[in-house]
PDB file of C-alpha atoms in Angstrom:
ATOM      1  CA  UNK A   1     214.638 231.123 -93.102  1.00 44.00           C
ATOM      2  CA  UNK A   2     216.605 228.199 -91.795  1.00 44.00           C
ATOM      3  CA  UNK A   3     219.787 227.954 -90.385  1.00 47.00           C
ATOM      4  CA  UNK A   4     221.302 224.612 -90.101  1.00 47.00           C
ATOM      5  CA  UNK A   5     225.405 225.111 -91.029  1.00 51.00           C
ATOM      6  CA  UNK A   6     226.630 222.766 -88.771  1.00 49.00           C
ATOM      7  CA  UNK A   7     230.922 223.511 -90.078  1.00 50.00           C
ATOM      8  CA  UNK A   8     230.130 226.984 -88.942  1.00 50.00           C
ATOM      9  CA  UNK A   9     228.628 225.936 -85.617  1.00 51.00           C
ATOM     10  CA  UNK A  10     231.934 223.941 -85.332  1.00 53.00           C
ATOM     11  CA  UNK A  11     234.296 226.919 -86.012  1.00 53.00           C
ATOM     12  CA  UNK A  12     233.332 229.325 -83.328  1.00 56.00           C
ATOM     13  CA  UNK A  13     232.596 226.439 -80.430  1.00 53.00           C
ATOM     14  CA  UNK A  14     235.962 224.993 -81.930  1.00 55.00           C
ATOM     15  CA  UNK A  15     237.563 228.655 -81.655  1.00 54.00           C
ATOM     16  CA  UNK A  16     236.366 229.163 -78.095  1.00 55.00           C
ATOM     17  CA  UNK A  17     236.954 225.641 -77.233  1.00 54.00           C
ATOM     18  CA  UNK A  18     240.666 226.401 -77.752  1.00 49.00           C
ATOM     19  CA  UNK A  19     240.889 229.301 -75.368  1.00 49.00           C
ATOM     20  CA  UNK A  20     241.352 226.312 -72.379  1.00 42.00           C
ATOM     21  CA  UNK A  21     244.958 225.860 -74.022  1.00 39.00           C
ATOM     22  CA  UNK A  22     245.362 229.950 -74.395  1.00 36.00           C
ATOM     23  CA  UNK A  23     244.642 230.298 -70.953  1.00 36.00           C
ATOM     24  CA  UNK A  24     246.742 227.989 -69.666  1.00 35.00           C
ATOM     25  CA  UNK A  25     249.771 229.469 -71.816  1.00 34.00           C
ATOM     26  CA  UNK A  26     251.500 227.679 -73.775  1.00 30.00           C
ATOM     27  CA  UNK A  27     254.072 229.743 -74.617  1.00 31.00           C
ATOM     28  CA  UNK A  28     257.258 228.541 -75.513  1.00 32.00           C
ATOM     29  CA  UNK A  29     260.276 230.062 -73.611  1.00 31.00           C
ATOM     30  CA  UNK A  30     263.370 228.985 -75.542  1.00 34.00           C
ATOM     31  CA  UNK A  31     265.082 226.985 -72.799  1.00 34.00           C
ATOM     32  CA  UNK A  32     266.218 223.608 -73.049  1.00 36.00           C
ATOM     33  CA  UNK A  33     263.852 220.662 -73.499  1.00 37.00           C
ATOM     34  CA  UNK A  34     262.335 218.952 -70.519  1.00 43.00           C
ATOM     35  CA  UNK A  35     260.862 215.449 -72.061  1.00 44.00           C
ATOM     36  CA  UNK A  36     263.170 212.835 -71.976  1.00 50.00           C
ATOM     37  CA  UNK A  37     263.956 211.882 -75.408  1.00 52.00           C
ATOM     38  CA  UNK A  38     263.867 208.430 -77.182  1.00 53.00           C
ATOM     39  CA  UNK A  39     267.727 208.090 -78.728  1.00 61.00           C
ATOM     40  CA  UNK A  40     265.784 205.454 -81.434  1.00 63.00           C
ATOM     41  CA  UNK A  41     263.330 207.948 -82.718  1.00 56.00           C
ATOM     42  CA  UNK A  42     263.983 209.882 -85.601  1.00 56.00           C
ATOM     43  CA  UNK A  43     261.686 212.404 -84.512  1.00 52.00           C
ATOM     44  CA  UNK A  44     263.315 212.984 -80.918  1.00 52.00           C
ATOM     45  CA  UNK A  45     266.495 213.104 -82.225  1.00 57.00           C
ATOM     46  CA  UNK A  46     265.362 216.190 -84.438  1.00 52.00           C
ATOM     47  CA  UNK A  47     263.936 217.621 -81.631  1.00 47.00           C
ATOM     48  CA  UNK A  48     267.023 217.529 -79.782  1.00 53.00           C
ATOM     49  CA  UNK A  49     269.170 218.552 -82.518  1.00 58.00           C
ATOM     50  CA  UNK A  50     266.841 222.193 -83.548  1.00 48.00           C
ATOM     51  CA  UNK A  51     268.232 225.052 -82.270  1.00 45.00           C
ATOM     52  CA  UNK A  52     264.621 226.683 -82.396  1.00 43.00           C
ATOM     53  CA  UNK A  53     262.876 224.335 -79.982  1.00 43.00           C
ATOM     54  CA  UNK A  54     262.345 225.248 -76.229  1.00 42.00           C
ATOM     55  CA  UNK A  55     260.614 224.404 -73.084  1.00 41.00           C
ATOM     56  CA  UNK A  56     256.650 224.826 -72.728  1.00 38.00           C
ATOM     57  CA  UNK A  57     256.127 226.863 -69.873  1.00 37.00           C
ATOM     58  CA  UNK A  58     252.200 226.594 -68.997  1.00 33.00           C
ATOM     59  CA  UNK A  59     251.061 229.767 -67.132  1.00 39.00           C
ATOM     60  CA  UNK A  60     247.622 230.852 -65.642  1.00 37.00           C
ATOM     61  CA  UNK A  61     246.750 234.668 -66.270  1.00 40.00           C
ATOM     62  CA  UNK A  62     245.515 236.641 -63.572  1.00 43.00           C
ATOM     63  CA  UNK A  63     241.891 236.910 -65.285  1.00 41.00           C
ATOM     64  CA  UNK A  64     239.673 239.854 -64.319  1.00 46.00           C
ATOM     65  CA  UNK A  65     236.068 239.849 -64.286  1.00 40.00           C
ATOM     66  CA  UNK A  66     234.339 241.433 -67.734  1.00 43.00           C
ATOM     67  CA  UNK A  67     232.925 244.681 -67.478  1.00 44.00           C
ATOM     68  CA  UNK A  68     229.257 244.420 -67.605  1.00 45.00           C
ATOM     69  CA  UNK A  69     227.932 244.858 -71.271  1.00 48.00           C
ATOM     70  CA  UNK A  70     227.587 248.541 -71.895  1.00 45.00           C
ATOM     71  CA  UNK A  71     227.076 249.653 -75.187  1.00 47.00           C
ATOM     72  CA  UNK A  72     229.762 252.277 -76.491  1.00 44.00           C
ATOM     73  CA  UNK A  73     228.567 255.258 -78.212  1.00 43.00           C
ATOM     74  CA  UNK A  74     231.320 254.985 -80.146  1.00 42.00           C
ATOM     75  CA  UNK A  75     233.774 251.829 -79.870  1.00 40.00           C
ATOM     76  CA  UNK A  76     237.487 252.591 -80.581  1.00 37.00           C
ATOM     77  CA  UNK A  77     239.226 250.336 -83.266  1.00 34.00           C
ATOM     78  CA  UNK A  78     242.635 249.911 -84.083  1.00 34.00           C
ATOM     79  CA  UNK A  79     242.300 252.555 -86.886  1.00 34.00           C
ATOM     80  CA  UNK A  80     241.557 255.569 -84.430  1.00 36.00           C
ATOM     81  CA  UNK A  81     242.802 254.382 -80.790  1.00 38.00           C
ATOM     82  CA  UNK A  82     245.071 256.614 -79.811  1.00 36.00           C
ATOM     83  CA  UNK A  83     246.127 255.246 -76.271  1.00 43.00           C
ATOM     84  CA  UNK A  84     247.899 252.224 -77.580  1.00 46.00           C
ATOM     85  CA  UNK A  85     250.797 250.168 -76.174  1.00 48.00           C
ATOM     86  CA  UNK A  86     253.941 251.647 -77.564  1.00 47.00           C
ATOM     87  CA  UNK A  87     257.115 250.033 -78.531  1.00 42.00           C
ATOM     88  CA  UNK A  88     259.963 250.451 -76.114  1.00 46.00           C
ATOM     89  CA  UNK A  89     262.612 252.889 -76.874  1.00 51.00           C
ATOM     90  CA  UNK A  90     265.273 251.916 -74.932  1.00 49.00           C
ATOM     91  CA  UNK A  91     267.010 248.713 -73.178  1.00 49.00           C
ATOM     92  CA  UNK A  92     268.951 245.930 -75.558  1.00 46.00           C
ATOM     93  CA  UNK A  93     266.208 243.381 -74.044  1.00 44.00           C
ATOM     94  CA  UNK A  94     263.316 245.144 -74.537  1.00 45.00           C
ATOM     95  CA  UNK A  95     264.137 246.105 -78.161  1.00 50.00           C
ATOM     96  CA  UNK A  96     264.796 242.595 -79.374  1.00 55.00           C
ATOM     97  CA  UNK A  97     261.236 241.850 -78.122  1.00 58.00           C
ATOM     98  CA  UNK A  98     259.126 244.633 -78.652  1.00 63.00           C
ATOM     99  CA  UNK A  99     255.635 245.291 -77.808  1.00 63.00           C
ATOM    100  CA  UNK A 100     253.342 245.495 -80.834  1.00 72.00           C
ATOM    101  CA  UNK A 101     250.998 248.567 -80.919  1.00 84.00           C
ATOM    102  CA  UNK A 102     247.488 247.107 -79.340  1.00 91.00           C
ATOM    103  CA  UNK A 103     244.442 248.878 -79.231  1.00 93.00           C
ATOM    104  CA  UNK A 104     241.863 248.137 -75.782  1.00 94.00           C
ATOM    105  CA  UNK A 105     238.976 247.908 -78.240  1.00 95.00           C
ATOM    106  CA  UNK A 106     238.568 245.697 -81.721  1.00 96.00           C
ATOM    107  CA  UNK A 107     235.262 245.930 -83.880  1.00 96.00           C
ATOM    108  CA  UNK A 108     233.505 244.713 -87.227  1.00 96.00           C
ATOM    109  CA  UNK A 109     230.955 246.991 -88.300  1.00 97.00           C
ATOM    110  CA  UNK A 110     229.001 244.926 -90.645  1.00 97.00           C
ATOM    111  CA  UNK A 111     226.097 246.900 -92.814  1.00 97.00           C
ATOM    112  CA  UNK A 112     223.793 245.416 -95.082  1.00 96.00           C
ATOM    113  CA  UNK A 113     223.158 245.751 -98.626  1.00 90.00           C
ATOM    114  CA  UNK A 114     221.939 248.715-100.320  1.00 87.00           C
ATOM    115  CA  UNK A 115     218.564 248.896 -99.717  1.00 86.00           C
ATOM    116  CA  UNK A 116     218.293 245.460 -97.479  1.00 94.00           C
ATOM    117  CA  UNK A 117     218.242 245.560 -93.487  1.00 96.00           C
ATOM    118  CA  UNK A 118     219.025 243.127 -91.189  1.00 97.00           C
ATOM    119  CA  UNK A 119     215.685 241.119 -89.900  1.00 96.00           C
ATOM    120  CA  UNK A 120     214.636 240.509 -86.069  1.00 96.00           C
ATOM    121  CA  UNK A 121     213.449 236.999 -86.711  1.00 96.00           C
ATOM    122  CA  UNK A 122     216.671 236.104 -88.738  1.00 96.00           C
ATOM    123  CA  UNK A 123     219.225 237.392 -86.504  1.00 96.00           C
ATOM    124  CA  UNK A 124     217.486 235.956 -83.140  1.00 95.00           C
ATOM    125  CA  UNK A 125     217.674 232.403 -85.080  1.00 94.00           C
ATOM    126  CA  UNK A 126     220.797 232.805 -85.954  1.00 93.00           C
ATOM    127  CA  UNK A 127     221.862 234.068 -82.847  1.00 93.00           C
ATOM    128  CA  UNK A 128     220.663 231.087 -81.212  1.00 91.00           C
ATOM    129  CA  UNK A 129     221.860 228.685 -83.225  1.00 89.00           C
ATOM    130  CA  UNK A 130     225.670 229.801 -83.205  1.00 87.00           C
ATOM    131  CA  UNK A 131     225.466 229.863 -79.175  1.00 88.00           C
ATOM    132  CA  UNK A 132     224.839 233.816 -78.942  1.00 93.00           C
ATOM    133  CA  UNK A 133     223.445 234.367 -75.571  1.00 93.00           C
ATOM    134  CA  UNK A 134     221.849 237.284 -74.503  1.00 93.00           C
ATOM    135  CA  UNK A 135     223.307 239.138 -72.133  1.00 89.00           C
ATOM    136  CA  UNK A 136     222.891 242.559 -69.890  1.00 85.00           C
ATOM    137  CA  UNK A 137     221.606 245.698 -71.450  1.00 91.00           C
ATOM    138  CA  UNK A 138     220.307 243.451 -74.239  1.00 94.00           C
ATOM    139  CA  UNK A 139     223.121 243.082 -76.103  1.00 95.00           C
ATOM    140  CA  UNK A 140     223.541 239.314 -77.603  1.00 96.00           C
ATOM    141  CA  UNK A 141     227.581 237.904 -76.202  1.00 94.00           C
ATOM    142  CA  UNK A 142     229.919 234.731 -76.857  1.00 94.00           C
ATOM    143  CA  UNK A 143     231.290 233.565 -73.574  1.00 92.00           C
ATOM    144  CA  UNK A 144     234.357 231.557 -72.974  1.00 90.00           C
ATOM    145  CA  UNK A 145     231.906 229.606 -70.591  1.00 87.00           C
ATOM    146  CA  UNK A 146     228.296 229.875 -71.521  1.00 86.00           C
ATOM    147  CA  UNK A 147     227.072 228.006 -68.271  1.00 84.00           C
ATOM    148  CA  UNK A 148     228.918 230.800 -65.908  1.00 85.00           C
ATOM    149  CA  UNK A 149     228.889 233.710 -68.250  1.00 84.00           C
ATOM    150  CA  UNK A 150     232.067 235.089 -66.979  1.00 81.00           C
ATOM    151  CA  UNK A 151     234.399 236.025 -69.044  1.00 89.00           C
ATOM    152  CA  UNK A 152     233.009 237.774 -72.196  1.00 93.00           C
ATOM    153  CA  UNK A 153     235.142 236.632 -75.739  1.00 95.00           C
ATOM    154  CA  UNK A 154     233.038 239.297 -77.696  1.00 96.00           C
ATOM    155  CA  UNK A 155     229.426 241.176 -77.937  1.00 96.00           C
ATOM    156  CA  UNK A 156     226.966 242.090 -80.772  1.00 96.00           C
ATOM    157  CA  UNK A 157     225.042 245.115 -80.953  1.00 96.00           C
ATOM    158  CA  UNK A 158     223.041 246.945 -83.499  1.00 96.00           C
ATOM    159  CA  UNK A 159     224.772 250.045 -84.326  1.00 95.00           C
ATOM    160  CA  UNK A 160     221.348 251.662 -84.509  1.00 95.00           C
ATOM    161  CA  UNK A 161     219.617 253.569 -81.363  1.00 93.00           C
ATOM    162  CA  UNK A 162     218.937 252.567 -78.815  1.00 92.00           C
ATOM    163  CA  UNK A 163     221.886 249.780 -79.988  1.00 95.00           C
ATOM    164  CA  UNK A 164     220.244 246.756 -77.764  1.00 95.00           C
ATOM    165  CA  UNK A 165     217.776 244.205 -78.928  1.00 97.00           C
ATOM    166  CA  UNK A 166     214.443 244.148 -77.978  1.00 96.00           C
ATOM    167  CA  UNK A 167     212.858 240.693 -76.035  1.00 95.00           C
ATOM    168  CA  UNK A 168     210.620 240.984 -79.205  1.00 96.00           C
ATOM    169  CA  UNK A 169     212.630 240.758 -82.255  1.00 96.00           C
ATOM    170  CA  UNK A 170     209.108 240.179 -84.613  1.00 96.00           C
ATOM    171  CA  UNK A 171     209.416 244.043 -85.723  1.00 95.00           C
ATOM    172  CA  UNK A 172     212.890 244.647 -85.190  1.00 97.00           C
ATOM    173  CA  UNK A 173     215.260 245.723 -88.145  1.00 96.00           C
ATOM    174  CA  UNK A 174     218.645 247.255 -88.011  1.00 97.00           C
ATOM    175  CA  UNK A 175     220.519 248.452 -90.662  1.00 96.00           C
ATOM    176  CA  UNK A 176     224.080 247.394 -89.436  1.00 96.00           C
ATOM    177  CA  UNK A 177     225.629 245.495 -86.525  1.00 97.00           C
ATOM    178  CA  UNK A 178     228.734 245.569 -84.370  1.00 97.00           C
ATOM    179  CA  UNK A 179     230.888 243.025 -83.260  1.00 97.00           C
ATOM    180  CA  UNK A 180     233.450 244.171 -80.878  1.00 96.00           C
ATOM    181  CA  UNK A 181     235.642 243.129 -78.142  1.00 96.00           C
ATOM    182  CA  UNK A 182     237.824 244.526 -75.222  1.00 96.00           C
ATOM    183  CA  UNK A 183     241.404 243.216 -75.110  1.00 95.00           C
ATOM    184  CA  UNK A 184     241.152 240.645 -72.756  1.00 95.00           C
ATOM    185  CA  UNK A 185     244.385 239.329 -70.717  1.00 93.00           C
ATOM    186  CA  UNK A 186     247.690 238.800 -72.776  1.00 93.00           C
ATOM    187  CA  UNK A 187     247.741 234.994 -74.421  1.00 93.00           C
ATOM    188  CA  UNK A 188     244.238 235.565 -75.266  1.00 95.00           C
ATOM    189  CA  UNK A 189     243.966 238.568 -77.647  1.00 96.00           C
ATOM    190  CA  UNK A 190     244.409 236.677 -80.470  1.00 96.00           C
ATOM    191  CA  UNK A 191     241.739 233.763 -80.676  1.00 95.00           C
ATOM    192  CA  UNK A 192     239.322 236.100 -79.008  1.00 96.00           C
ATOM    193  CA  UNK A 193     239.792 237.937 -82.368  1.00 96.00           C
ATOM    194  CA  UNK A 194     239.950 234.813 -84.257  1.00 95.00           C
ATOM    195  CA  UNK A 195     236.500 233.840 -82.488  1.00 94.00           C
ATOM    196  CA  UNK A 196     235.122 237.215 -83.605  1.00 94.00           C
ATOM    197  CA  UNK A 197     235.957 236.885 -86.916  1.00 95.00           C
ATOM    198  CA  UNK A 198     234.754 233.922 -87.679  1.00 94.00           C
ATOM    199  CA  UNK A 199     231.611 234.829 -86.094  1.00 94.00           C
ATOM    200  CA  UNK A 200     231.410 237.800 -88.930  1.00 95.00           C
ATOM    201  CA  UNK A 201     231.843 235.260 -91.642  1.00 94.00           C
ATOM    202  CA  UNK A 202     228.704 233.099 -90.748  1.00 93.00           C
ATOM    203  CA  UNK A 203     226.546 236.390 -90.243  1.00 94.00           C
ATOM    204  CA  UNK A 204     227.957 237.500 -93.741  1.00 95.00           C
ATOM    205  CA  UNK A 205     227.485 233.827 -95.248  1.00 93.00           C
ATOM    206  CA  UNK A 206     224.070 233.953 -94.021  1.00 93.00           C
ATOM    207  CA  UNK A 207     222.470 237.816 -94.180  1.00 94.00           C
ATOM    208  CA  UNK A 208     225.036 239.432 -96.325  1.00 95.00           C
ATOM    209  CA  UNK A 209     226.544 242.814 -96.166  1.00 96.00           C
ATOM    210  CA  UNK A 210     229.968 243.664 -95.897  1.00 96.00           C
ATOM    211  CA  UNK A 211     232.710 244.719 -92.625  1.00 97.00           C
ATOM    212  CA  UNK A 212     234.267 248.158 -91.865  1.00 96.00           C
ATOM    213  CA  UNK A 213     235.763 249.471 -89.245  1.00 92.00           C
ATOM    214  CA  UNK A 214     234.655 253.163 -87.424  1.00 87.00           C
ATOM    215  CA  UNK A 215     236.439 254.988 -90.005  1.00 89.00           C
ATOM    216  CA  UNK A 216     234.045 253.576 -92.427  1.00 91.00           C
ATOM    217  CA  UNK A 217     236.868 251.972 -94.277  1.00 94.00           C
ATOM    218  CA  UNK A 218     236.424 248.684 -95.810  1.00 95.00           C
ATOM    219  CA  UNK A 219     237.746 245.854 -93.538  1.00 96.00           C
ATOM    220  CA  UNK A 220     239.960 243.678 -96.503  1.00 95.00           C
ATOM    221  CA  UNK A 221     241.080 239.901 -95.467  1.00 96.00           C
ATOM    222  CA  UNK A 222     245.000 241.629 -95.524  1.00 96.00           C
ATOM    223  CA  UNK A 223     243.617 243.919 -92.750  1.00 96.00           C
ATOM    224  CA  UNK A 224     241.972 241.307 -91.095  1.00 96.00           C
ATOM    225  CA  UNK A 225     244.849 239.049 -90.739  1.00 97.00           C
ATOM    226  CA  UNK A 226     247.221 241.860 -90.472  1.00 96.00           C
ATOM    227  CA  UNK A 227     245.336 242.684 -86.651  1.00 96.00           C
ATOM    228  CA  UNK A 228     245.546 238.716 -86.163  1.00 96.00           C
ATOM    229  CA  UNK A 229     249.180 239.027 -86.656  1.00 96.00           C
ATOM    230  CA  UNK A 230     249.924 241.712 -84.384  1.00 96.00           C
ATOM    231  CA  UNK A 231     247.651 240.075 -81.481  1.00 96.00           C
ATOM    232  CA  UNK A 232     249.517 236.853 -81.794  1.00 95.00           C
ATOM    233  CA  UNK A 233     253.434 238.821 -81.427  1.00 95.00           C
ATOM    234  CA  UNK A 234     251.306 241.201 -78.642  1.00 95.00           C
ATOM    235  CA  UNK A 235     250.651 237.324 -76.683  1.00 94.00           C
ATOM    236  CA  UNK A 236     253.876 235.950 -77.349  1.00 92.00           C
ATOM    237  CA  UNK A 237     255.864 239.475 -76.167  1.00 89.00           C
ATOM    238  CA  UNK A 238     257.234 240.059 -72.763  1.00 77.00           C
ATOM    239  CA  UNK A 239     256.014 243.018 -70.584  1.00 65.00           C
TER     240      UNK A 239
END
């Protein structure tokens, strides 16, 4: 089997590739607006004149180092997390900018067709072709920078034991794979996500099978950008 989807390449690099600007935060903090204008163009003038337009503010999170890549016996989605981020209860600032409920871990589990597994050969090729790169522990990762492999955007395991890959995928099969992330620091919780999904969508385009989550519930597109949604308010909100 050959894989040679080049647009799909594209998206995840592309979806990585745009973390730079996340973690440099551009977040917009509703001040007054600090390029000087051109009176003679229409579009500055509409600038100036919106009500809804503030300053960019460009911070740099303080970025930890990712854990090491230990597989979870069981990784803890947004359907059964029960130590999530709660939204304040008191104080007239805090309530007009509430904290979204987050979860620390998000994961596709994606299982194959009845009766159909997931091939050694096929996902090793695949792997390598979307810019998968095997990490510790054997567990394949997407990096925000590939030559330093520090900071981990997500990981792929099988959800079969012993979970890892082995250095010889010729006789390996698994019947169903995770994708899963940890949140990473606030302004990038969002395209990490965005990056994972898209990753699903080429491993679906190409071997099949469907997405759930850990309750074994089937992961809609309504869900999907539901959890999109709520990481993007989660980036934008104030501690």
């Amino acid at each position: 089997m050959t894989f040679n989807d080049s647009s799909s390449i594209i998206l995840i690099v592309g979806a990585v590739a745009i973390l730079a600007f996340v973690v440099h935060g551009l977040w917009f903090s509703g001040r007054s607006i600090n390029r000087k204008l051109v009176k003679t163009s229409k579009e500055d003038q509409e600038i100036a004149n919106s009500s809804a337009v503030g300053k960019v503010r460009i911070v740099m999170p303080q970025t930890d180092v990712s854990s090491s890549d230990v597989v979870p016996q069981k990784v803890e989605t947004f359907v059964n997390k029960t130590d999530t981020k709660k939204i304040p209860q008191d104080g007239s600032s805090e309530k007009k900018n509430p904290v979204p409920q987050i979860s620390n871990t998000y994961e596709l589990n994606l299982y194959a067709a009845d009766g159909r597994v997931y091939k050694g050969l096929d996902l090793e090729e695949l792997f390598g072709n979307y810019g998968f790169i095997r990490g510790e522990k054997d567990i394949y990762c997407v990096y925000e920078n590939p030559s330093l492999k520090d900071h981990v955007v997500f990981r792929i395991c099988s959800l079969e034991e012993p979970y890892s890959f082995p250095k010889d995928m010729s006789d390996f099969s698994t019947r169903s794979l995770a994708i899963y992330m940890h949140l990473p620091n606030k302004g990038k919780c969002f395209i990490y996500f965005k990056a994972m999904r898209i990753a699903a969508n080429c491993l679906i385009e190409h071997l099949g099978g469907v997405l759930y989550d850990n309750d074994n519930v089937e992961m809609t597109e309504e869900k999907l950008d539901s959890i999109e949604r709520t990481l993007k308010a989660y980036d934008k909100s104030e501690d």
